[in-house]
Amino acid sequence: MSNSLPFLPFTRPTIDEETIQGVVDVLRSGWITSGPKVKEFEAKLSEYCGGRPVRAFNSGTCTMEIALRIAGIGPGDEVITTPLSWVSTSNVILEVGATPVFADIDPVSRNIDLNKVEAAITPKTRAIIPVDLSGLPVNRDHLYDIALRHKLRVIEDAAQAFGSTWKGERIGTKFQGQGDFVSFSFHANKNITTIEGGCLVMNNEAEAKLAEQYRLQGVQRFGMDGMEVELVGGKFNLTDVAARVGLGQLPHLDAFTIKRRELAQHYFTCLDQDFMAEIDCRLPTKDFLDSNWHMFQVLLPEARLKIKRADVMTKLNERGIGTGIHYPAIHLFTLYRRLGWKDGDFPHAEYAGRNTLTLPLYPTMTLEDVERVSIELTRVLKDHLKS
Ligand SMILES: *Cc1c(COP(=O)(O)O)cnc(C)c1O
């Protein structure tokens, strides 16, 4: 019977016809790379972030690398981050020649444990890169308390947190003196997209000027024909075609977030929470105020299951349900093992890394779809429990 039902991917972008037409207009306009649409997109993003300087780039990853460079962080410096994230979060630290220092996650929120951050600070620590995993915000009060007391820069990896808030205030804005660099991603899977892209929220125009230089070969332009280069920049500019997609997404942000929260809430209704607790299948933190519900992730009960996560994924796939694994623990990748990390270093991140299963959640899903996923997941779990 499930064969007749549509396949549910774990995520799916929502692009309206007006945006598609807008992209066609840009393609016909004669200016398709960085130009007026990027400027317009940046102005809208800045407005969203309470007027802070914002620049757009061709990925979220490069914005973190650039923030580290603007902060003057490089060889000999330590940057504390979480081992449970997309690997780009710590790759950028290596990219600028600095040393990543991991602090394990809190097993409930699955975000970096800020008490462990404080314990990991050394005289070489220069910055913290917290990640709002699946859009659940890291405690900004605690984070900035640590950063201020230890004079550390913060690069918020808010790639998944566009639309999330902290105590009702948008991530990306300055709130009670909190806020430093904020990095957002507009990758196709994020809550709003430019297909690929990202933006960096900064503190002042001097930082924004540096960001522009790092974005495009270090080039600065003056008057009609002046050009100067003082630093090594990369090739990180966003195209106008991509910016037009982003401009078409922004007006839907609130509706997307509301719908995601509604779907997430419905998962808690449809999944038998007593059964899940009994078998130790861990559900995400119930936050319907601040989280944008970028993802809905359960931790499979490895001690109770006769089959592996990959088998659960295959069985769900056969029933028309796509799932994801966001993310394996970073420190166990070969690149990081070569740098000295090993199994057992961060047990909570490792447990989550092995057992995370991302269930379908995207704005065009229906409540019936959520019910269907819940029923099928429960069936697969029940059919494969150790006795
Ligand atoms: C998506 C993502 C990134 C990277 O964004 P890109 O735009 O793909 O470079 C970084 N960190 C986290 C947590 C992400 O989810």
mmCIF file of C-alpha atoms and ligand atoms in Angstrom:
data_model
loop_
_atom_site.group_PDB
_atom_site.id
_atom_site.type_symbol
_atom_site.label_atom_id
_atom_site.label_comp_id
_atom_site.label_asym_id
_atom_site.label_seq_id
_atom_site.Cartn_x
_atom_site.Cartn_y
_atom_site.Cartn_z
ATOM 1 C CA MET A 1 0.000 0.000 0.000
ATOM 2 C CA SER A 2 2.795 2.412 0.893
ATOM 3 C CA ASN A 3 4.037 1.949 -2.666
ATOM 4 C CA SER A 4 1.244 4.178 -3.882
ATOM 5 C CA LEU A 5 2.153 6.954 -1.445
ATOM 6 C CA PRO A 6 4.648 9.645 -2.490
ATOM 7 C CA PHE A 7 8.258 9.368 -1.329
ATOM 8 C CA LEU A 8 8.996 11.683 1.594
ATOM 9 C CA PRO A 9 12.567 13.013 1.446
ATOM 10 C CA PHE A 10 14.092 14.158 4.749
ATOM 11 C CA THR A 11 13.967 17.700 3.420
ATOM 12 C CA ARG A 12 12.819 19.618 0.393
ATOM 13 C CA PRO A 13 13.176 23.293 -0.587
ATOM 14 C CA THR A 14 10.026 25.380 -1.164
ATOM 15 C CA ILE A 15 10.460 27.750 -4.117
ATOM 16 C CA ASP A 16 7.416 29.700 -5.299
ATOM 17 C CA GLU A 17 6.554 30.566 -8.914
ATOM 18 C CA GLU A 18 7.197 34.273 -8.337
ATOM 19 C CA THR A 19 10.790 33.434 -7.369
ATOM 20 C CA ILE A 20 11.246 31.201 -10.405
ATOM 21 C CA GLN A 21 9.988 34.047 -12.614
ATOM 22 C CA GLY A 22 12.303 36.449 -10.766
ATOM 23 C CA VAL A 23 15.279 34.222 -11.530
ATOM 24 C CA VAL A 24 14.272 34.204 -15.205
ATOM 25 C CA ASP A 25 14.194 38.011 -15.117
ATOM 26 C CA VAL A 26 17.704 38.155 -13.633
ATOM 27 C CA LEU A 27 18.971 35.735 -16.287
ATOM 28 C CA ARG A 28 17.515 38.007 -18.996
ATOM 29 C CA SER A 29 18.724 41.230 -17.366
ATOM 30 C CA GLY A 30 22.298 41.149 -18.639
ATOM 31 C CA TRP A 31 23.773 41.074 -15.077
ATOM 32 C CA ILE A 32 23.848 37.582 -13.557
ATOM 33 C CA THR A 33 26.781 37.546 -11.107
ATOM 34 C CA SER A 34 27.193 39.729 -7.976
ATOM 35 C CA GLY A 35 25.323 42.990 -8.504
ATOM 36 C CA PRO A 36 22.094 44.759 -7.543
ATOM 37 C CA LYS A 37 20.280 41.623 -6.312
ATOM 38 C CA VAL A 38 23.118 40.776 -3.908
ATOM 39 C CA LYS A 39 23.006 44.350 -2.560
ATOM 40 C CA GLU A 40 19.232 44.128 -2.146
ATOM 41 C CA PHE A 41 19.525 40.739 -0.418
ATOM 42 C CA GLU A 42 22.201 42.064 1.948
ATOM 43 C CA ALA A 43 20.035 45.076 2.807
ATOM 44 C CA LYS A 44 17.093 42.786 3.627
ATOM 45 C CA LEU A 45 19.317 40.505 5.735
ATOM 46 C CA SER A 46 20.724 43.501 7.592
ATOM 47 C CA GLU A 47 17.183 44.706 8.294
ATOM 48 C CA TYR A 48 16.339 41.228 9.631
ATOM 49 C CA CYS A 49 19.415 41.403 11.894
ATOM 50 C CA GLY A 50 18.419 44.718 13.455
ATOM 51 C CA GLY A 51 20.537 46.865 11.139
ATOM 52 C CA ARG A 52 23.847 45.067 11.755
ATOM 53 C CA PRO A 53 26.327 44.898 8.822
ATOM 54 C CA VAL A 54 25.710 41.744 6.760
ATOM 55 C CA ARG A 55 27.493 40.511 3.654
ATOM 56 C CA ALA A 56 26.442 37.590 1.443
ATOM 57 C CA PHE A 57 28.784 34.840 0.220
ATOM 58 C CA ASN A 58 28.631 31.678 -1.879
ATOM 59 C CA SER A 59 28.584 29.372 1.163
ATOM 60 C CA GLY A 60 28.089 29.373 4.900
ATOM 61 C CA THR A 61 31.427 27.639 5.377
ATOM 62 C CA CYS A 62 33.497 30.472 3.913
ATOM 63 C CA THR A 63 31.807 33.020 6.182
ATOM 64 C CA MET A 64 33.235 31.232 9.241
ATOM 65 C CA GLU A 65 36.688 31.046 7.690
ATOM 66 C CA ILE A 66 36.503 34.752 6.898
ATOM 67 C CA ALA A 67 35.282 35.625 10.396
ATOM 68 C CA LEU A 68 38.315 33.799 11.825
ATOM 69 C CA ARG A 69 40.590 35.757 9.480
ATOM 70 C CA ILE A 70 38.956 39.084 10.383
ATOM 71 C CA ALA A 71 39.488 38.203 14.067
ATOM 72 C CA GLY A 72 43.173 37.598 13.284
ATOM 73 C CA ILE A 73 43.016 33.952 14.359
ATOM 74 C CA GLY A 74 45.658 31.616 12.915
ATOM 75 C CA PRO A 75 48.602 29.358 13.777
ATOM 76 C CA GLY A 76 49.153 28.944 17.523
ATOM 77 C CA ASP A 77 45.574 29.913 18.384
ATOM 78 C CA GLU A 78 42.949 27.543 19.787
ATOM 79 C CA VAL A 79 39.283 27.624 18.861
ATOM 80 C CA ILE A 80 36.741 25.659 20.888
ATOM 81 C CA THR A 81 33.877 23.963 19.072
ATOM 82 C CA THR A 82 31.509 21.003 19.132
ATOM 83 C CA PRO A 83 32.375 17.542 17.790
ATOM 84 C CA LEU A 84 28.746 17.105 16.663
ATOM 85 C CA SER A 85 28.238 19.269 13.587
ATOM 86 C CA TRP A 86 28.717 19.360 9.869
ATOM 87 C CA VAL A 87 32.463 18.900 9.440
ATOM 88 C CA SER A 88 32.905 22.371 7.960
ATOM 89 C CA THR A 89 32.527 23.842 11.467
ATOM 90 C CA SER A 90 35.944 22.556 12.492
ATOM 91 C CA ASN A 91 37.495 22.347 9.015
ATOM 92 C CA VAL A 92 37.517 26.156 8.864
ATOM 93 C CA ILE A 93 39.645 26.224 12.024
ATOM 94 C CA LEU A 94 42.202 23.976 10.318
ATOM 95 C CA GLU A 95 41.884 26.037 7.140
ATOM 96 C CA VAL A 96 43.199 29.187 8.868
ATOM 97 C CA GLY A 97 45.982 27.194 10.555
ATOM 98 C CA ALA A 98 44.518 27.339 14.064
ATOM 99 C CA THR A 99 43.925 24.390 16.392
ATOM 100 C CA PRO A 100 40.423 23.009 16.981
ATOM 101 C CA VAL A 101 39.609 22.086 20.582
ATOM 102 C CA PHE A 102 36.458 20.035 21.037
ATOM 103 C CA ALA A 103 34.122 20.158 24.013
ATOM 104 C CA ASP A 104 31.559 17.339 24.237
ATOM 105 C CA ILE A 105 27.858 17.951 23.756
ATOM 106 C CA ASP A 106 25.132 18.082 26.342
ATOM 107 C CA PRO A 107 23.319 14.763 25.745
ATOM 108 C CA VAL A 108 19.866 16.337 26.036
ATOM 109 C CA SER A 109 20.178 19.454 23.863
ATOM 110 C CA ARG A 110 22.910 17.824 21.716
ATOM 111 C CA ASN A 111 24.531 21.271 21.530
ATOM 112 C CA ILE A 112 28.004 21.992 22.914
ATOM 113 C CA ASP A 113 28.137 21.718 26.724
ATOM 114 C CA LEU A 114 29.106 25.231 27.799
ATOM 115 C CA ASN A 115 30.492 24.023 31.130
ATOM 116 C CA LYS A 116 32.915 21.877 29.160
ATOM 117 C CA VAL A 117 33.773 24.881 26.995
ATOM 118 C CA GLU A 118 34.796 26.822 30.065
ATOM 119 C CA ALA A 119 36.935 23.886 31.235
ATOM 120 C CA ALA A 120 38.679 23.692 27.834
ATOM 121 C CA ILE A 121 39.870 27.311 27.843
ATOM 122 C CA THR A 122 43.661 27.781 27.890
ATOM 123 C CA PRO A 123 45.866 30.862 27.472
ATOM 124 C CA LYS A 124 45.889 30.074 23.723
ATOM 125 C CA THR A 125 42.100 30.076 23.329
ATOM 126 C CA ARG A 126 40.938 32.892 21.069
ATOM 127 C CA ALA A 127 37.413 31.988 20.034
ATOM 128 C CA ILE A 128 34.389 29.731 20.416
ATOM 129 C CA ILE A 129 32.324 28.380 17.518
ATOM 130 C CA PRO A 130 29.010 27.167 18.969
ATOM 131 C CA VAL A 131 26.495 25.426 16.689
ATOM 132 C CA ASP A 132 22.720 25.681 17.036
ATOM 133 C CA LEU A 133 22.135 22.083 16.016
ATOM 134 C CA SER A 134 18.843 21.573 14.173
ATOM 135 C CA GLY A 135 18.022 25.184 15.008
ATOM 136 C CA LEU A 136 17.848 24.722 18.790
ATOM 137 C CA PRO A 137 19.740 27.761 20.094
ATOM 138 C CA VAL A 138 22.788 27.413 22.292
ATOM 139 C CA ASN A 139 22.190 29.312 25.575
ATOM 140 C CA ARG A 140 23.329 32.799 24.539
ATOM 141 C CA ASP A 141 23.399 34.174 28.114
ATOM 142 C CA HIS A 142 25.817 31.492 29.252
ATOM 143 C CA LEU A 143 27.828 31.627 26.008
ATOM 144 C CA TYR A 144 28.436 35.377 26.104
ATOM 145 C CA ASP A 145 29.079 35.316 29.816
ATOM 146 C CA ILE A 146 31.996 32.944 29.132
ATOM 147 C CA ALA A 147 33.184 34.895 26.085
ATOM 148 C CA LEU A 148 33.177 38.227 27.897
ATOM 149 C CA ARG A 149 34.893 36.940 31.027
ATOM 150 C CA HIS A 150 37.661 35.246 29.009
ATOM 151 C CA LYS A 151 37.820 37.929 26.261
ATOM 152 C CA LEU A 152 37.077 35.420 23.497
ATOM 153 C CA ARG A 153 35.604 36.053 20.074
ATOM 154 C CA VAL A 154 32.466 34.134 19.154
ATOM 155 C CA ILE A 155 31.642 32.935 15.665
ATOM 156 C CA GLU A 156 28.090 31.648 15.966
ATOM 157 C CA ASP A 157 27.644 28.795 13.492
ATOM 158 C CA ALA A 158 23.964 29.560 13.056
ATOM 159 C CA ALA A 159 23.905 27.768 9.688
ATOM 160 C CA GLN A 160 20.796 25.897 10.808
ATOM 161 C CA ALA A 161 19.297 28.672 12.926
ATOM 162 C CA PHE A 162 17.939 31.247 10.486
ATOM 163 C CA GLY A 163 14.513 32.041 11.948
ATOM 164 C CA SER A 164 15.422 30.767 15.420
ATOM 165 C CA THR A 165 15.371 33.095 18.417
ATOM 166 C CA TRP A 166 16.947 33.274 21.867
ATOM 167 C CA LYS A 167 14.378 34.324 24.496
ATOM 168 C CA GLY A 168 12.274 35.580 21.608
ATOM 169 C CA GLU A 169 15.029 37.739 20.044
ATOM 170 C CA ARG A 170 16.207 36.757 16.567
ATOM 171 C CA ILE A 171 19.515 34.919 16.266
ATOM 172 C CA GLY A 172 21.623 37.396 14.286
ATOM 173 C CA THR A 173 20.535 40.503 16.188
ATOM 174 C CA LYS A 174 22.355 42.084 19.137
ATOM 175 C CA PHE A 175 20.481 41.295 22.310
ATOM 176 C CA GLN A 176 21.464 42.775 25.681
ATOM 177 C CA GLY A 177 25.000 43.365 24.432
ATOM 178 C CA GLN A 178 25.280 39.766 23.238
ATOM 179 C CA GLY A 179 26.281 38.837 19.708
ATOM 180 C CA ASP A 180 29.529 38.800 17.779
ATOM 181 C CA PHE A 181 30.022 37.181 14.361
ATOM 182 C CA VAL A 182 26.980 35.222 13.221
ATOM 183 C CA SER A 183 27.220 32.859 10.272
ATOM 184 C CA PHE A 184 24.157 31.638 8.376
ATOM 185 C CA SER A 185 24.011 29.114 5.535
ATOM 186 C CA PHE A 186 21.552 29.189 2.649
ATOM 187 C CA HIS A 187 22.453 25.723 1.360
ATOM 188 C CA ALA A 188 19.558 23.976 -0.410
ATOM 189 C CA ASN A 189 18.611 22.052 2.747
ATOM 190 C CA LYS A 190 18.543 25.024 5.118
ATOM 191 C CA ASN A 191 15.351 26.780 6.240
ATOM 192 C CA ILE A 192 15.766 29.423 3.536
ATOM 193 C CA THR A 193 17.991 28.858 0.546
ATOM 194 C CA THR A 194 19.961 30.540 -2.235
ATOM 195 C CA ILE A 195 20.734 27.013 -3.572
ATOM 196 C CA GLU A 196 24.282 27.465 -2.213
ATOM 197 C CA GLY A 197 25.211 30.518 -0.169
ATOM 198 C CA GLY A 198 25.504 32.104 3.218
ATOM 199 C CA CYS A 199 25.948 35.379 5.008
ATOM 200 C CA LEU A 200 28.048 36.826 7.799
ATOM 201 C CA VAL A 201 26.652 39.233 10.368
ATOM 202 C CA MET A 202 29.335 41.539 11.761
ATOM 203 C CA ASN A 203 29.862 44.241 14.352
ATOM 204 C CA ASN A 204 31.003 47.275 12.388
ATOM 205 C CA GLU A 205 31.843 48.672 8.954
ATOM 206 C CA ALA A 206 35.573 47.979 9.357
ATOM 207 C CA GLU A 207 34.837 44.253 9.657
ATOM 208 C CA ALA A 208 32.431 44.443 6.713
ATOM 209 C CA LYS A 209 35.115 46.104 4.583
ATOM 210 C CA LEU A 210 37.558 43.311 5.412
ATOM 211 C CA ALA A 211 34.878 40.721 4.664
ATOM 212 C CA GLU A 212 34.419 42.225 1.202
ATOM 213 C CA GLN A 213 38.157 41.950 0.583
ATOM 214 C CA TYR A 214 38.367 38.341 1.774
ATOM 215 C CA ARG A 215 35.324 37.613 -0.381
ATOM 216 C CA LEU A 216 36.945 38.586 -3.671
ATOM 217 C CA GLN A 217 40.715 38.353 -4.112
ATOM 218 C CA GLY A 218 41.417 41.124 -1.601
ATOM 219 C CA VAL A 219 40.348 43.685 -4.182
ATOM 220 C CA GLN A 220 39.357 47.222 -3.150
ATOM 221 C CA ARG A 221 38.017 49.660 -5.756
ATOM 222 C CA PHE A 222 38.192 53.478 -5.759
ATOM 223 C CA GLY A 223 36.559 56.026 -8.026
ATOM 224 C CA MET A 224 36.144 55.096 -11.684
ATOM 225 C CA ASP A 225 39.356 53.163 -12.236
ATOM 226 C CA GLY A 226 41.182 52.673 -8.918
ATOM 227 C CA MET A 227 42.050 49.176 -7.705
ATOM 228 C CA GLU A 228 44.210 48.000 -4.808
ATOM 229 C CA VAL A 229 45.051 44.650 -3.186
ATOM 230 C CA GLU A 230 46.540 44.413 0.318
ATOM 231 C CA LEU A 231 45.606 40.897 1.457
ATOM 232 C CA VAL A 232 44.989 37.430 0.015
ATOM 233 C CA GLY A 233 41.293 36.999 -0.585
ATOM 234 C CA GLY A 234 39.374 34.099 -2.075
ATOM 235 C CA LYS A 235 36.535 33.713 -4.546
ATOM 236 C CA PHE A 236 33.471 33.632 -2.361
ATOM 237 C CA ASN A 237 30.986 36.039 -3.971
ATOM 238 C CA LEU A 238 27.294 35.177 -4.347
ATOM 239 C CA THR A 239 25.644 35.511 -7.770
ATOM 240 C CA ASP A 240 22.636 37.731 -8.446
ATOM 241 C CA VAL A 241 20.756 34.646 -9.634
ATOM 242 C CA ALA A 242 21.279 33.039 -6.219
ATOM 243 C CA ALA A 243 20.489 36.293 -4.378
ATOM 244 C CA ARG A 244 17.181 36.512 -6.262
ATOM 245 C CA VAL A 245 16.285 33.052 -4.940
ATOM 246 C CA GLY A 246 17.082 34.273 -1.420
ATOM 247 C CA LEU A 247 14.974 37.417 -1.871
ATOM 248 C CA GLY A 248 12.050 35.190 -2.825
ATOM 249 C CA GLN A 249 12.552 33.056 0.277
ATOM 250 C CA LEU A 250 12.722 35.765 2.955
ATOM 251 C CA PRO A 251 9.031 36.754 2.845
ATOM 252 C CA HIS A 252 8.118 33.114 3.620
ATOM 253 C CA LEU A 253 10.476 32.692 6.560
ATOM 254 C CA ASP A 254 7.898 33.169 9.313
ATOM 255 C CA ALA A 255 5.385 30.873 7.622
ATOM 256 C CA PHE A 256 8.089 28.234 7.083
ATOM 257 C CA THR A 257 9.074 28.383 10.759
ATOM 258 C CA ILE A 258 5.475 28.209 11.994
ATOM 259 C CA LYS A 259 4.804 25.200 9.769
ATOM 260 C CA ARG A 260 7.983 23.436 10.900
ATOM 261 C CA ARG A 261 7.053 23.950 14.559
ATOM 262 C CA GLU A 262 3.582 22.588 13.901
ATOM 263 C CA LEU A 263 4.992 19.494 12.189
ATOM 264 C CA ALA A 264 7.551 18.950 14.959
ATOM 265 C CA GLN A 265 4.821 19.236 17.568
ATOM 266 C CA HIS A 266 2.817 16.659 15.641
ATOM 267 C CA TYR A 267 5.747 14.211 15.761
ATOM 268 C CA PHE A 268 5.547 14.384 19.561
ATOM 269 C CA THR A 269 1.821 13.639 19.325
ATOM 270 C CA CYS A 270 2.185 10.745 16.868
ATOM 271 C CA LEU A 271 5.225 9.043 18.383
ATOM 272 C CA ASP A 272 4.320 7.064 21.495
ATOM 273 C CA GLN A 273 6.542 8.865 23.997
ATOM 274 C CA ASP A 274 6.197 6.182 26.677
ATOM 275 C CA PHE A 275 7.254 3.490 24.236
ATOM 276 C CA MET A 276 10.155 5.626 22.996
ATOM 277 C CA ALA A 277 11.321 6.255 26.569
ATOM 278 C CA GLU A 278 10.983 2.587 27.463
ATOM 279 C CA ILE A 279 13.270 1.472 24.604
ATOM 280 C CA ASP A 280 15.548 4.539 24.997
ATOM 281 C CA CYS A 281 14.836 5.998 21.572
ATOM 282 C CA ARG A 282 15.592 9.635 22.387
ATOM 283 C CA LEU A 283 13.417 12.415 21.010
ATOM 284 C CA PRO A 284 14.669 15.978 20.499
ATOM 285 C CA THR A 285 14.231 18.843 22.974
ATOM 286 C CA LYS A 286 10.653 20.166 22.936
ATOM 287 C CA ASP A 287 11.223 23.845 22.179
ATOM 288 C CA PHE A 288 8.364 25.500 20.332
ATOM 289 C CA LEU A 289 9.363 29.076 21.155
ATOM 290 C CA ASP A 290 12.958 29.571 20.021
ATOM 291 C CA SER A 291 13.865 26.656 17.711
ATOM 292 C CA ASN A 292 13.166 26.933 13.988
ATOM 293 C CA TRP A 293 13.031 23.106 13.806
ATOM 294 C CA HIS A 294 15.585 22.877 11.044
ATOM 295 C CA MET A 295 15.515 19.113 11.611
ATOM 296 C CA PHE A 296 13.619 16.557 13.695
ATOM 297 C CA GLN A 297 16.102 13.977 14.913
ATOM 298 C CA VAL A 298 15.738 10.898 17.057
ATOM 299 C CA LEU A 299 18.596 8.906 18.553
ATOM 300 C CA LEU A 300 17.990 5.244 17.802
ATOM 301 C CA PRO A 301 18.207 2.840 20.770
ATOM 302 C CA GLU A 302 21.385 0.977 19.769
ATOM 303 C CA ALA A 303 21.373 -1.184 22.903
ATOM 304 C CA ARG A 304 17.864 -2.448 22.139
ATOM 305 C CA LEU A 305 17.970 -2.882 18.364
ATOM 306 C CA LYS A 306 18.906 -6.081 16.552
ATOM 307 C CA ILE A 307 19.671 -4.144 13.383
ATOM 308 C CA LYS A 308 22.027 -1.285 12.540
ATOM 309 C CA ARG A 309 21.056 2.289 11.770
ATOM 310 C CA ALA A 310 21.781 1.706 8.076
ATOM 311 C CA ASP A 311 19.226 -1.150 8.109
ATOM 312 C CA VAL A 312 16.627 1.077 9.759
ATOM 313 C CA MET A 313 17.265 3.651 7.018
ATOM 314 C CA THR A 314 16.939 1.015 4.290
ATOM 315 C CA LYS A 315 13.699 -0.328 5.736
ATOM 316 C CA LEU A 316 12.213 3.152 5.986
ATOM 317 C CA ASN A 317 13.381 3.905 2.465
ATOM 318 C CA GLU A 318 11.545 0.799 1.232
ATOM 319 C CA ARG A 319 8.437 2.259 2.848
ATOM 320 C CA GLY A 320 8.905 5.547 0.996
ATOM 321 C CA ILE A 321 10.578 7.520 3.762
ATOM 322 C CA GLY A 322 13.915 9.279 3.364
ATOM 323 C CA THR A 323 16.138 9.854 6.394
ATOM 324 C CA GLY A 324 19.486 11.507 7.143
ATOM 325 C CA ILE A 325 22.376 11.160 9.605
ATOM 326 C CA HIS A 326 23.246 14.710 10.716
ATOM 327 C CA TYR A 327 26.042 14.128 11.818
ATOM 328 C CA PRO A 328 28.828 11.606 12.503
ATOM 329 C CA ALA A 329 31.147 12.836 15.289
ATOM 330 C CA ILE A 330 33.815 14.981 13.649
ATOM 331 C CA HIS A 331 36.772 13.861 15.761
ATOM 332 C CA LEU A 332 36.416 10.273 14.520
ATOM 333 C CA PHE A 333 36.996 11.125 10.866
ATOM 334 C CA THR A 334 40.431 9.992 9.642
ATOM 335 C CA LEU A 335 41.614 13.568 9.173
ATOM 336 C CA TYR A 336 40.944 14.260 12.848
ATOM 337 C CA ARG A 337 42.156 10.873 14.123
ATOM 338 C CA ARG A 338 45.471 11.685 12.439
ATOM 339 C CA LEU A 339 45.574 14.802 14.598
ATOM 340 C CA GLY A 340 45.263 12.641 17.718
ATOM 341 C CA TRP A 341 41.583 12.227 18.565
ATOM 342 C CA LYS A 342 40.208 8.747 19.246
ATOM 343 C CA ASP A 343 37.135 6.737 20.233
ATOM 344 C CA GLY A 344 35.921 7.593 23.702
ATOM 345 C CA ASP A 345 37.141 11.205 23.694
ATOM 346 C CA PHE A 346 33.600 12.650 23.521
ATOM 347 C CA PRO A 347 31.145 9.875 24.458
ATOM 348 C CA HIS A 348 27.948 11.936 24.132
ATOM 349 C CA ALA A 349 28.835 13.198 20.654
ATOM 350 C CA GLU A 350 29.878 9.683 19.649
ATOM 351 C CA TYR A 351 26.584 8.197 20.846
ATOM 352 C CA ALA A 352 24.615 10.840 18.941
ATOM 353 C CA GLY A 353 26.913 10.471 15.936
ATOM 354 C CA ARG A 354 26.228 6.731 15.718
ATOM 355 C CA ASN A 355 22.506 6.862 16.413
ATOM 356 C CA THR A 356 21.078 10.083 15.002
ATOM 357 C CA LEU A 357 18.306 9.631 12.510
ATOM 358 C CA THR A 358 16.907 12.721 10.799
ATOM 359 C CA LEU A 359 13.228 12.278 9.941
ATOM 360 C CA PRO A 360 11.415 14.125 7.152
ATOM 361 C CA LEU A 361 10.507 17.723 8.027
ATOM 362 C CA TYR A 362 9.893 20.507 5.518
ATOM 363 C CA PRO A 363 7.200 23.155 5.050
ATOM 364 C CA THR A 364 5.179 21.388 2.337
ATOM 365 C CA MET A 365 4.796 18.239 4.427
ATOM 366 C CA THR A 366 1.374 17.525 5.890
ATOM 367 C CA LEU A 367 0.318 16.354 9.339
ATOM 368 C CA GLU A 368 -0.699 13.065 7.673
ATOM 369 C CA ASP A 369 2.866 12.689 6.375
ATOM 370 C CA VAL A 370 4.185 13.084 9.925
ATOM 371 C CA GLU A 371 1.734 10.464 11.120
ATOM 372 C CA ARG A 372 2.852 8.114 8.355
ATOM 373 C CA VAL A 373 6.551 8.536 9.246
ATOM 374 C CA SER A 374 5.785 7.999 12.936
ATOM 375 C CA ILE A 375 3.842 4.803 12.269
ATOM 376 C CA GLU A 376 6.511 3.372 9.973
ATOM 377 C CA LEU A 377 9.386 4.247 12.312
ATOM 378 C CA THR A 378 7.564 2.692 15.259
ATOM 379 C CA ARG A 379 6.842 -0.430 13.204
ATOM 380 C CA VAL A 380 10.490 -0.830 12.172
ATOM 381 C CA LEU A 381 11.638 -0.377 15.777
ATOM 382 C CA LYS A 382 9.052 -2.822 17.189
ATOM 383 C CA ASP A 383 9.875 -5.439 14.555
ATOM 384 C CA HIS A 384 13.583 -5.388 15.408
ATOM 385 C CA LEU A 385 13.833 -5.136 19.193
ATOM 386 C CA LYS A 386 16.057 -7.499 21.121
ATOM 387 C CA SER A 387 13.890 -9.605 23.371
HETATM 388 C C1 LIG B 1 25.132 23.735 6.415
HETATM 389 C C2 LIG B 1 26.044 23.919 7.545
HETATM 390 C C3 LIG B 1 27.278 24.563 7.399
HETATM 391 C C4 LIG B 1 27.876 24.923 6.087
HETATM 392 O O1 LIG B 1 27.118 25.627 5.233
HETATM 393 P P1 LIG B 1 27.458 25.623 3.677
HETATM 394 O O2 LIG B 1 26.602 26.733 3.177
HETATM 395 O O3 LIG B 1 27.050 24.285 3.146
HETATM 396 O O4 LIG B 1 28.884 25.891 3.501
HETATM 397 C C5 LIG B 1 28.044 24.788 8.518
HETATM 398 N N1 LIG B 1 27.648 24.394 9.725
HETATM 399 C C6 LIG B 1 26.482 23.761 9.918
HETATM 400 C C7 LIG B 1 26.091 23.379 11.294
HETATM 401 C C8 LIG B 1 25.643 23.487 8.824
HETATM 402 O O5 LIG B 1 24.508 22.832 9.025
#
